[in-house]
PDB file of C-alpha atoms in Angstrom:
ATOM      1  CA  MET A   1       4.213 -62.132 -66.601  1.00 98.00           C
ATOM      2  CA  ILE A   2       5.289 -66.232 -67.269  1.00 98.00           C
ATOM      3  CA  LEU A   3       5.253 -68.028 -64.650  1.00 98.00           C
ATOM      4  CA  LEU A   4       7.258 -71.683 -64.936  1.00 98.00           C
ATOM      5  CA  HIS A   5       6.671 -74.758 -62.773  1.00 98.00           C
ATOM      6  CA  GLY A   6       9.284 -77.274 -61.148  1.00 96.00           C
ATOM      7  CA  LEU A   7      10.544 -79.941 -62.618  1.00 96.00           C
ATOM      8  CA  LEU A   8       7.576 -83.005 -62.622  1.00 94.00           C
ATOM      9  CA  ASN A   9       5.266 -80.611 -61.752  1.00 94.00           C
ATOM     10  CA  SER A  10       2.602 -78.681 -63.802  1.00 96.00           C
ATOM     11  CA  PRO A  11       1.099 -75.090 -64.295  1.00 97.00           C
ATOM     12  CA  GLU A  12      -1.257 -76.198 -61.938  1.00 97.00           C
ATOM     13  CA  ASN A  13       1.027 -76.818 -59.381  1.00 96.00           C
ATOM     14  CA  VAL A  14       2.766 -73.883 -59.831  1.00 97.00           C
ATOM     15  CA  ARG A  15      -0.847 -71.382 -59.918  1.00 97.00           C
ATOM     16  CA  GLU A  16      -1.833 -73.417 -56.539  1.00 97.00           C
ATOM     17  CA  MET A  17       1.028 -72.585 -54.752  1.00 96.00           C
ATOM     18  CA  SER A  18       2.051 -69.076 -55.983  1.00 97.00           C
ATOM     19  CA  GLY A  19      -1.463 -67.338 -55.487  1.00 97.00           C
ATOM     20  CA  ALA A  20      -0.675 -65.668 -59.065  1.00 98.00           C
ATOM     21  CA  ASP A  21      -4.082 -64.584 -60.176  1.00 97.00           C
ATOM     22  CA  PRO A  22      -5.407 -63.134 -57.233  1.00 97.00           C
ATOM     23  CA  PHE A  23      -2.630 -60.955 -56.794  1.00 98.00           C
ATOM     24  CA  ALA A  24      -2.497 -60.573 -60.728  1.00 97.00           C
ATOM     25  CA  ASP A  25      -6.259 -59.694 -60.714  1.00 97.00           C
ATOM     26  CA  ALA A  26      -5.124 -57.178 -57.583  1.00 97.00           C
ATOM     27  CA  HIS A  27      -2.427 -54.999 -59.011  1.00 97.00           C
ATOM     28  CA  GLY A  28      -4.003 -55.227 -62.826  1.00 96.00           C
ATOM     29  CA  PHE A  29      -0.956 -57.513 -65.012  1.00 97.00           C
ATOM     30  CA  ALA A  30      -2.005 -60.454 -67.063  1.00 96.00           C
ATOM     31  CA  VAL A  31      -0.289 -64.241 -66.448  1.00 97.00           C
ATOM     32  CA  ALA A  32       0.354 -67.161 -68.511  1.00 97.00           C
ATOM     33  CA  TYR A  33       1.511 -70.387 -66.874  1.00 98.00           C
ATOM     34  CA  GLY A  34       4.113 -72.315 -68.807  1.00 97.00           C
ATOM     35  CA  VAL A  35       3.876 -75.825 -69.877  1.00 97.00           C
ATOM     36  CA  GLY A  36       7.065 -78.123 -69.921  1.00 96.00           C
ATOM     37  CA  VAL A  37       7.295 -81.146 -72.430  1.00 95.00           C
ATOM     38  CA  HIS A  38       7.739 -84.365 -70.172  1.00 94.00           C
ATOM     39  CA  GLU A  39       7.276 -81.929 -67.537  1.00 95.00           C
ATOM     40  CA  ALA A  40      10.869 -80.646 -67.630  1.00 95.00           C
ATOM     41  CA  TRP A  41      12.559 -77.011 -68.918  1.00 97.00           C
ATOM     42  CA  ASN A  42      15.955 -76.737 -70.442  1.00 96.00           C
ATOM     43  CA  ALA A  43      17.533 -74.586 -68.877  1.00 95.00           C
ATOM     44  CA  GLY A  44      21.294 -75.252 -69.307  1.00 89.00           C
ATOM     45  CA  GLY A  45      22.336 -78.255 -67.912  1.00 85.00           C
ATOM     46  CA  CYS A  46      18.970 -79.418 -66.155  1.00 90.00           C
ATOM     47  CA  CYS A  47      16.224 -81.131 -65.719  1.00 88.00           C
ATOM     48  CA  GLY A  48      14.838 -84.210 -67.163  1.00 79.00           C
ATOM     49  CA  GLN A  49      17.733 -84.548 -69.792  1.00 82.00           C
ATOM     50  CA  ALA A  50      15.478 -81.608 -71.910  1.00 85.00           C
ATOM     51  CA  THR A  51      16.683 -80.546 -75.379  1.00 91.00           C
ATOM     52  CA  THR A  52      13.426 -78.369 -76.195  1.00 94.00           C
ATOM     53  CA  ASP A  53      13.676 -74.890 -78.240  1.00 96.00           C
ATOM     54  CA  ASP A  54      11.982 -73.435 -74.135  1.00 97.00           C
ATOM     55  CA  ILE A  55      13.960 -69.739 -75.190  1.00 97.00           C
ATOM     56  CA  GLY A  56      11.512 -70.203 -78.614  1.00 98.00           C
ATOM     57  CA  TYR A  57       8.909 -71.363 -76.823  1.00 98.00           C
ATOM     58  CA  LEU A  58       8.731 -68.343 -74.254  1.00 98.00           C
ATOM     59  CA  ARG A  59       8.304 -65.888 -77.035  1.00 98.00           C
ATOM     60  CA  GLN A  60       5.604 -67.987 -78.345  1.00 98.00           C
ATOM     61  CA  VAL A  61       3.772 -67.505 -74.600  1.00 98.00           C
ATOM     62  CA  VAL A  62       3.955 -63.985 -75.514  1.00 98.00           C
ATOM     63  CA  ASP A  63       3.255 -63.601 -79.022  1.00 97.00           C
ATOM     64  CA  ASP A  64       0.111 -65.786 -78.016  1.00 97.00           C
ATOM     65  CA  ALA A  65      -1.036 -63.560 -75.324  1.00 96.00           C
ATOM     66  CA  ALA A  66      -1.063 -60.882 -77.281  1.00 96.00           C
ATOM     67  CA  ARG A  67      -3.779 -62.313 -79.498  1.00 96.00           C
ATOM     68  CA  HIS A  68      -5.995 -62.745 -76.342  1.00 94.00           C
ATOM     69  CA  THR A  69      -5.191 -59.822 -74.164  1.00 94.00           C
ATOM     70  CA  PRO A  70      -3.249 -55.802 -74.412  1.00 94.00           C
ATOM     71  CA  VAL A  71       0.646 -56.700 -74.144  1.00 96.00           C
ATOM     72  CA  ASP A  72       3.047 -53.617 -73.044  1.00 97.00           C
ATOM     73  CA  ARG A  73       6.350 -55.689 -74.962  1.00 97.00           C
ATOM     74  CA  SER A  74       8.543 -53.529 -72.956  1.00 97.00           C
ATOM     75  CA  ARG A  75       7.436 -54.968 -69.788  1.00 97.00           C
ATOM     76  CA  VAL A  76       7.594 -58.771 -70.103  1.00 98.00           C
ATOM     77  CA  TYR A  77       8.674 -60.715 -66.803  1.00 98.00           C
ATOM     78  CA  VAL A  78       9.642 -64.162 -66.691  1.00 98.00           C
ATOM     79  CA  TRP A  79       9.260 -66.296 -62.617  1.00 98.00           C
ATOM     80  CA  GLY A  80       9.999 -69.536 -62.017  1.00 98.00           C
ATOM     81  CA  PHE A  81       9.970 -72.310 -59.454  1.00 98.00           C
ATOM     82  CA  SER A  82      13.098 -74.843 -59.215  1.00 97.00           C
ATOM     83  CA  ASN A  83      13.245 -75.984 -63.073  1.00 97.00           C
ATOM     84  CA  GLY A  84      11.256 -73.360 -64.404  1.00 98.00           C
ATOM     85  CA  ALA A  85      13.629 -70.598 -62.244  1.00 98.00           C
ATOM     86  CA  MET A  86      16.717 -72.112 -63.836  1.00 97.00           C
ATOM     87  CA  LEU A  87      14.918 -71.594 -67.019  1.00 98.00           C
ATOM     88  CA  ALA A  88      13.995 -67.687 -65.923  1.00 98.00           C
ATOM     89  CA  ALA A  89      17.714 -67.100 -65.683  1.00 97.00           C
ATOM     90  CA  ARG A  90      18.565 -68.691 -69.055  1.00 97.00           C
ATOM     91  CA  VAL A  91      16.157 -66.362 -70.578  1.00 97.00           C
ATOM     92  CA  ALA A  92      17.477 -63.259 -69.285  1.00 97.00           C
ATOM     93  CA  CYS A  93      20.550 -64.130 -70.019  1.00 96.00           C
ATOM     94  CA  GLU A  94      19.420 -65.706 -73.825  1.00 96.00           C
ATOM     95  CA  ALA A  95      16.776 -63.338 -74.894  1.00 97.00           C
ATOM     96  CA  PRO A  96      17.316 -59.912 -73.224  1.00 96.00           C
ATOM     97  CA  ASP A  97      14.621 -58.263 -75.862  1.00 96.00           C
ATOM     98  CA  LEU A  98      12.283 -60.345 -74.833  1.00 97.00           C
ATOM     99  CA  VAL A  99      12.030 -59.894 -70.567  1.00 98.00           C
ATOM    100  CA  ALA A 100      13.039 -56.816 -69.050  1.00 97.00           C
ATOM    101  CA  ALA A 101      13.473 -58.879 -65.519  1.00 98.00           C
ATOM    102  CA  VAL A 102      13.302 -62.331 -63.956  1.00 98.00           C
ATOM    103  CA  GLY A 103      12.707 -63.830 -60.814  1.00 98.00           C
ATOM    104  CA  MET A 104      13.552 -67.554 -59.392  1.00 98.00           C
ATOM    105  CA  VAL A 105      12.298 -68.784 -56.241  1.00 98.00           C
ATOM    106  CA  GLY A 106      14.137 -71.915 -55.446  1.00 98.00           C
ATOM    107  CA  GLY A 107      16.353 -72.685 -58.420  1.00 98.00           C
ATOM    108  CA  GLN A 108      19.620 -71.508 -58.972  1.00 97.00           C
ATOM    109  CA  ALA A 109      20.943 -69.789 -62.398  1.00 97.00           C
ATOM    110  CA  LEU A 110      22.922 -72.798 -64.682  1.00 95.00           C
ATOM    111  CA  VAL A 111      24.100 -70.267 -67.395  1.00 93.00           C
ATOM    112  CA  SER A 112      26.613 -67.715 -67.267  1.00 91.00           C
ATOM    113  CA  CYS A 113      26.231 -64.153 -68.722  1.00 92.00           C
ATOM    114  CA  PRO A 114      29.198 -62.398 -69.120  1.00 93.00           C
ATOM    115  CA  THR A 115      28.086 -59.484 -71.673  1.00 93.00           C
ATOM    116  CA  VAL A 116      24.442 -58.866 -71.505  1.00 91.00           C
ATOM    117  CA  PRO A 117      23.226 -57.537 -67.777  1.00 94.00           C
ATOM    118  CA  VAL A 118      19.792 -58.558 -66.560  1.00 95.00           C
ATOM    119  CA  ARG A 119      17.646 -57.870 -63.881  1.00 97.00           C
ATOM    120  CA  MET A 120      17.409 -60.693 -61.444  1.00 98.00           C
ATOM    121  CA  LEU A 121      15.354 -61.316 -58.388  1.00 98.00           C
ATOM    122  CA  HIS A 122      16.542 -64.432 -56.797  1.00 98.00           C
ATOM    123  CA  ILE A 123      14.578 -66.475 -53.110  1.00 98.00           C
ATOM    124  CA  HIS A 124      15.816 -69.142 -51.848  1.00 98.00           C
ATOM    125  CA  GLY A 125      15.151 -71.039 -48.929  1.00 98.00           C
ATOM    126  CA  THR A 126      18.523 -71.715 -47.140  1.00 98.00           C
ATOM    127  CA  ALA A 127      17.256 -75.066 -45.637  1.00 97.00           C
ATOM    128  CA  ASP A 128      16.975 -76.336 -49.121  1.00 98.00           C
ATOM    129  CA  ARG A 129      18.232 -79.603 -50.085  1.00 96.00           C
ATOM    130  CA  THR A 130      16.671 -80.106 -53.617  1.00 97.00           C
ATOM    131  CA  VAL A 131      18.739 -77.054 -54.829  1.00 97.00           C
ATOM    132  CA  PRO A 132      21.164 -76.255 -51.904  1.00 98.00           C
ATOM    133  CA  TRP A 133      21.336 -72.202 -51.418  1.00 98.00           C
ATOM    134  CA  ARG A 134      25.463 -73.338 -51.295  1.00 97.00           C
ATOM    135  CA  GLY A 135      25.067 -75.399 -54.445  1.00 97.00           C
ATOM    136  CA  GLY A 136      27.113 -78.582 -54.216  1.00 96.00           C
ATOM    137  CA  TRP A 137      25.626 -82.176 -54.856  1.00 96.00           C
ATOM    138  CA  SER A 138      21.623 -82.671 -54.957  1.00 95.00           C
ATOM    139  CA  ASP A 139      20.671 -86.133 -54.353  1.00 93.00           C
ATOM    140  CA  TYR A 140      17.034 -85.269 -56.301  1.00 93.00           C
ATOM    141  CA  LEU A 141      18.580 -83.715 -59.381  1.00 92.00           C
ATOM    142  CA  LYS A 142      21.607 -86.477 -59.203  1.00 92.00           C
ATOM    143  CA  MET A 143      24.115 -83.373 -60.011  1.00 93.00           C
ATOM    144  CA  ASN A 144      26.156 -80.770 -59.067  1.00 95.00           C
ATOM    145  CA  LEU A 145      24.720 -76.708 -58.365  1.00 96.00           C
ATOM    146  CA  PRO A 146      26.443 -73.565 -58.433  1.00 96.00           C
ATOM    147  CA  ASP A 147      26.500 -71.472 -55.389  1.00 97.00           C
ATOM    148  CA  GLY A 148      24.229 -68.932 -55.043  1.00 97.00           C
ATOM    149  CA  GLU A 149      26.694 -66.923 -53.294  1.00 96.00           C
ATOM    150  CA  ALA A 150      28.785 -66.694 -55.993  1.00 95.00           C
ATOM    151  CA  GLU A 151      25.787 -65.534 -58.691  1.00 95.00           C
ATOM    152  CA  ALA A 152      26.950 -62.516 -59.150  1.00 94.00           C
ATOM    153  CA  THR A 153      30.149 -63.516 -60.733  1.00 94.00           C
ATOM    154  CA  ARG A 154      28.641 -65.318 -63.193  1.00 93.00           C
ATOM    155  CA  PHE A 155      26.773 -62.099 -65.057  1.00 95.00           C
ATOM    156  CA  ALA A 156      27.682 -58.548 -67.083  1.00 95.00           C
ATOM    157  CA  PRO A 157      28.827 -55.662 -64.826  1.00 93.00           C
ATOM    158  CA  GLY A 158      25.791 -53.568 -65.024  1.00 92.00           C
ATOM    159  CA  SER A 159      23.453 -56.516 -63.439  1.00 95.00           C
ATOM    160  CA  GLU A 160      20.617 -55.656 -60.904  1.00 96.00           C
ATOM    161  CA  LEU A 161      20.891 -58.805 -58.644  1.00 96.00           C
ATOM    162  CA  GLN A 162      18.831 -58.897 -55.572  1.00 97.00           C
ATOM    163  CA  HIS A 163      19.034 -62.232 -53.373  1.00 97.00           C
ATOM    164  CA  ILE A 164      16.113 -62.688 -50.695  1.00 98.00           C
ATOM    165  CA  LEU A 165      17.272 -66.065 -48.443  1.00 98.00           C
ATOM    166  CA  TRP A 166      14.392 -67.072 -46.138  1.00 97.00           C
ATOM    167  CA  ASP A 167      14.175 -69.714 -43.310  1.00 97.00           C
ATOM    168  CA  GLY A 168      12.949 -72.453 -45.563  1.00 97.00           C
ATOM    169  CA  GLY A 169      13.336 -75.690 -48.082  1.00 97.00           C
ATOM    170  CA  HIS A 170      12.455 -75.981 -51.447  1.00 97.00           C
ATOM    171  CA  ALA A 171       9.047 -74.169 -51.299  1.00 97.00           C
ATOM    172  CA  TRP A 172       7.286 -71.214 -52.803  1.00 98.00           C
ATOM    173  CA  PRO A 173       7.031 -68.962 -49.606  1.00 98.00           C
ATOM    174  CA  TRP A 174       3.406 -67.050 -49.698  1.00 96.00           C
ATOM    175  CA  TRP A 175       4.658 -63.811 -50.058  1.00 98.00           C
ATOM    176  CA  ALA A 176       6.661 -64.163 -52.780  1.00 98.00           C
ATOM    177  CA  VAL A 177       4.732 -63.292 -55.372  1.00 98.00           C
ATOM    178  CA  GLY A 178       4.684 -59.720 -53.674  1.00 98.00           C
ATOM    179  CA  ALA A 179       8.365 -59.223 -53.948  1.00 98.00           C
ATOM    180  CA  LEU A 180       8.900 -60.813 -57.312  1.00 98.00           C
ATOM    181  CA  TRP A 181       6.663 -58.222 -58.519  1.00 98.00           C
ATOM    182  CA  ASP A 182       7.718 -55.198 -56.642  1.00 98.00           C
ATOM    183  CA  PHE A 183      10.712 -56.033 -58.035  1.00 98.00           C
ATOM    184  CA  SER A 184      10.001 -56.561 -61.760  1.00 98.00           C
ATOM    185  CA  ALA A 185       7.295 -54.002 -61.943  1.00 97.00           C
ATOM    186  CA  PRO A 186       9.521 -51.017 -62.285  1.00 96.00           C
ATOM    187  CA  ALA A 187      11.840 -52.511 -64.869  1.00 97.00           C
ATOM    188  CA  SER A 188      11.281 -51.995 -68.687  1.00 97.00           C
ATOM    189  CA  LEU A 189      13.164 -52.431 -71.964  1.00 96.00           C
ATOM    190  CA  ASP A 190      12.653 -48.364 -72.591  1.00 93.00           C
ATOM    191  CA  ALA A 191      14.451 -48.032 -69.609  1.00 85.00           C
ATOM    192  CA  PRO A 192      17.721 -51.095 -70.419  1.00 72.00           C
ATOM    193  CA  VAL A 193      20.289 -52.276 -67.569  1.00 73.00           C
ATOM    194  CA  ILE A 194      23.410 -50.118 -68.022  1.00 64.00           C
ATOM    195  CA  PRO A 195      26.102 -51.941 -69.307  1.00 56.00           C
ATOM    196  CA  ASP A 196      28.767 -50.031 -67.969  1.00 54.00           C
ATOM    197  CA  ALA A 197      27.567 -49.234 -64.316  1.00 52.00           C
ATOM    198  CA  PRO A 198      29.626 -51.586 -61.485  1.00 48.00           C
ATOM    199  CA  ALA A 199      28.361 -54.865 -61.430  1.00 47.00           C
ATOM    200  CA  ALA A 200      25.522 -55.421 -58.575  1.00 50.00           C
ATOM    201  CA  LEU A 201      27.249 -57.642 -56.164  1.00 43.00           C
ATOM    202  CA  GLY A 202      23.615 -59.029 -55.346  1.00 44.00           C
ATOM    203  CA  ALA A 203      23.923 -59.013 -51.238  1.00 42.00           C
ATOM    204  CA  SER A 204      21.725 -61.404 -49.676  1.00 46.00           C
ATOM    205  CA  ILE A 205      19.512 -60.236 -47.234  1.00 50.00           C
ATOM    206  CA  ALA A 206      17.037 -61.680 -45.175  1.00 49.00           C
ATOM    207  CA  ALA A 207      13.243 -62.321 -46.322  1.00 48.00           C
ATOM    208  CA  GLU A 208      11.573 -59.939 -43.053  1.00 44.00           C
ATOM    209  CA  ALA A 209       8.692 -61.871 -43.101  1.00 45.00           C
ATOM    210  CA  PRO A 210       5.638 -63.234 -40.861  1.00 40.00           C
ATOM    211  CA  ALA A 211       6.328 -66.367 -39.407  1.00 37.00           C
ATOM    212  CA  VAL A 212       3.938 -67.818 -41.273  1.00 36.00           C
ATOM    213  CA  PRO A 213       4.438 -71.593 -43.142  1.00 35.00           C
ATOM    214  CA  ALA A 214       5.118 -70.999 -46.980  1.00 35.00           C
ATOM    215  CA  VAL A 215       2.784 -72.780 -49.360  1.00 34.00           C
ATOM    216  CA  PRO A 216       4.540 -75.837 -49.446  1.00 35.00           C
ATOM    217  CA  ALA A 217       6.639 -77.603 -52.459  1.00 35.00           C
ATOM    218  CA  ALA A 218       4.704 -80.003 -54.979  1.00 36.00           C
ATOM    219  CA  GLN A 219       4.807 -83.466 -55.026  1.00 34.00           C
ATOM    220  CA  GLY A 220       7.868 -84.717 -57.014  1.00 38.00           C
ATOM    221  CA  ASP A 221       9.845 -81.358 -56.342  1.00 42.00           C
ATOM    222  CA  ARG A 222      11.000 -82.178 -53.067  1.00 36.00           C
ATOM    223  CA  PRO A 223      13.657 -84.579 -51.401  1.00 32.00           C
TER     224      PRO A 223
END
């Protein structure tokens, strides 16, 4: 699994806020933390005027990880926070041969993917002002963002899209890694999304998580 940090954040930030390392140890998978150039990712319109080939970079991350630890190429997943989440959505569309499933936390899909079915879980706080769930203007990013409620209309028929909304802001909730793993783990490139199936309309559900404060967003990626 590749985990991507947010804008003006670092791998150390997302490593700490997500708690992915102990979870991965307990569930038997490897985690690689991406490093964005100038702490930004080229996610298809955001952020930091990034123009880097970050799809190519993620391919290199998988190749490098495979030189150090066994990697099941049919079960590569990309998860991200904020700007990193936006890149996760982009890689699902533009590199379907690379990833079996992706997860977004506090991001929006800035790409349209009308011909490639994807598997994607989108976790978002309804009080998020940095990347608003219902889209619109972001003072932090100085740009308009799409509406998460309409996300399914931008993806191909047969896509498996799920939304988990929670009562929080621009943060990574402590339970997110578990939800992302439960969604991603069954997915494999050996069992592709069926292109001719009806589009999954991504019905939003409220996260039934205990009332425990979420891990706060790292400095630099909050209002």
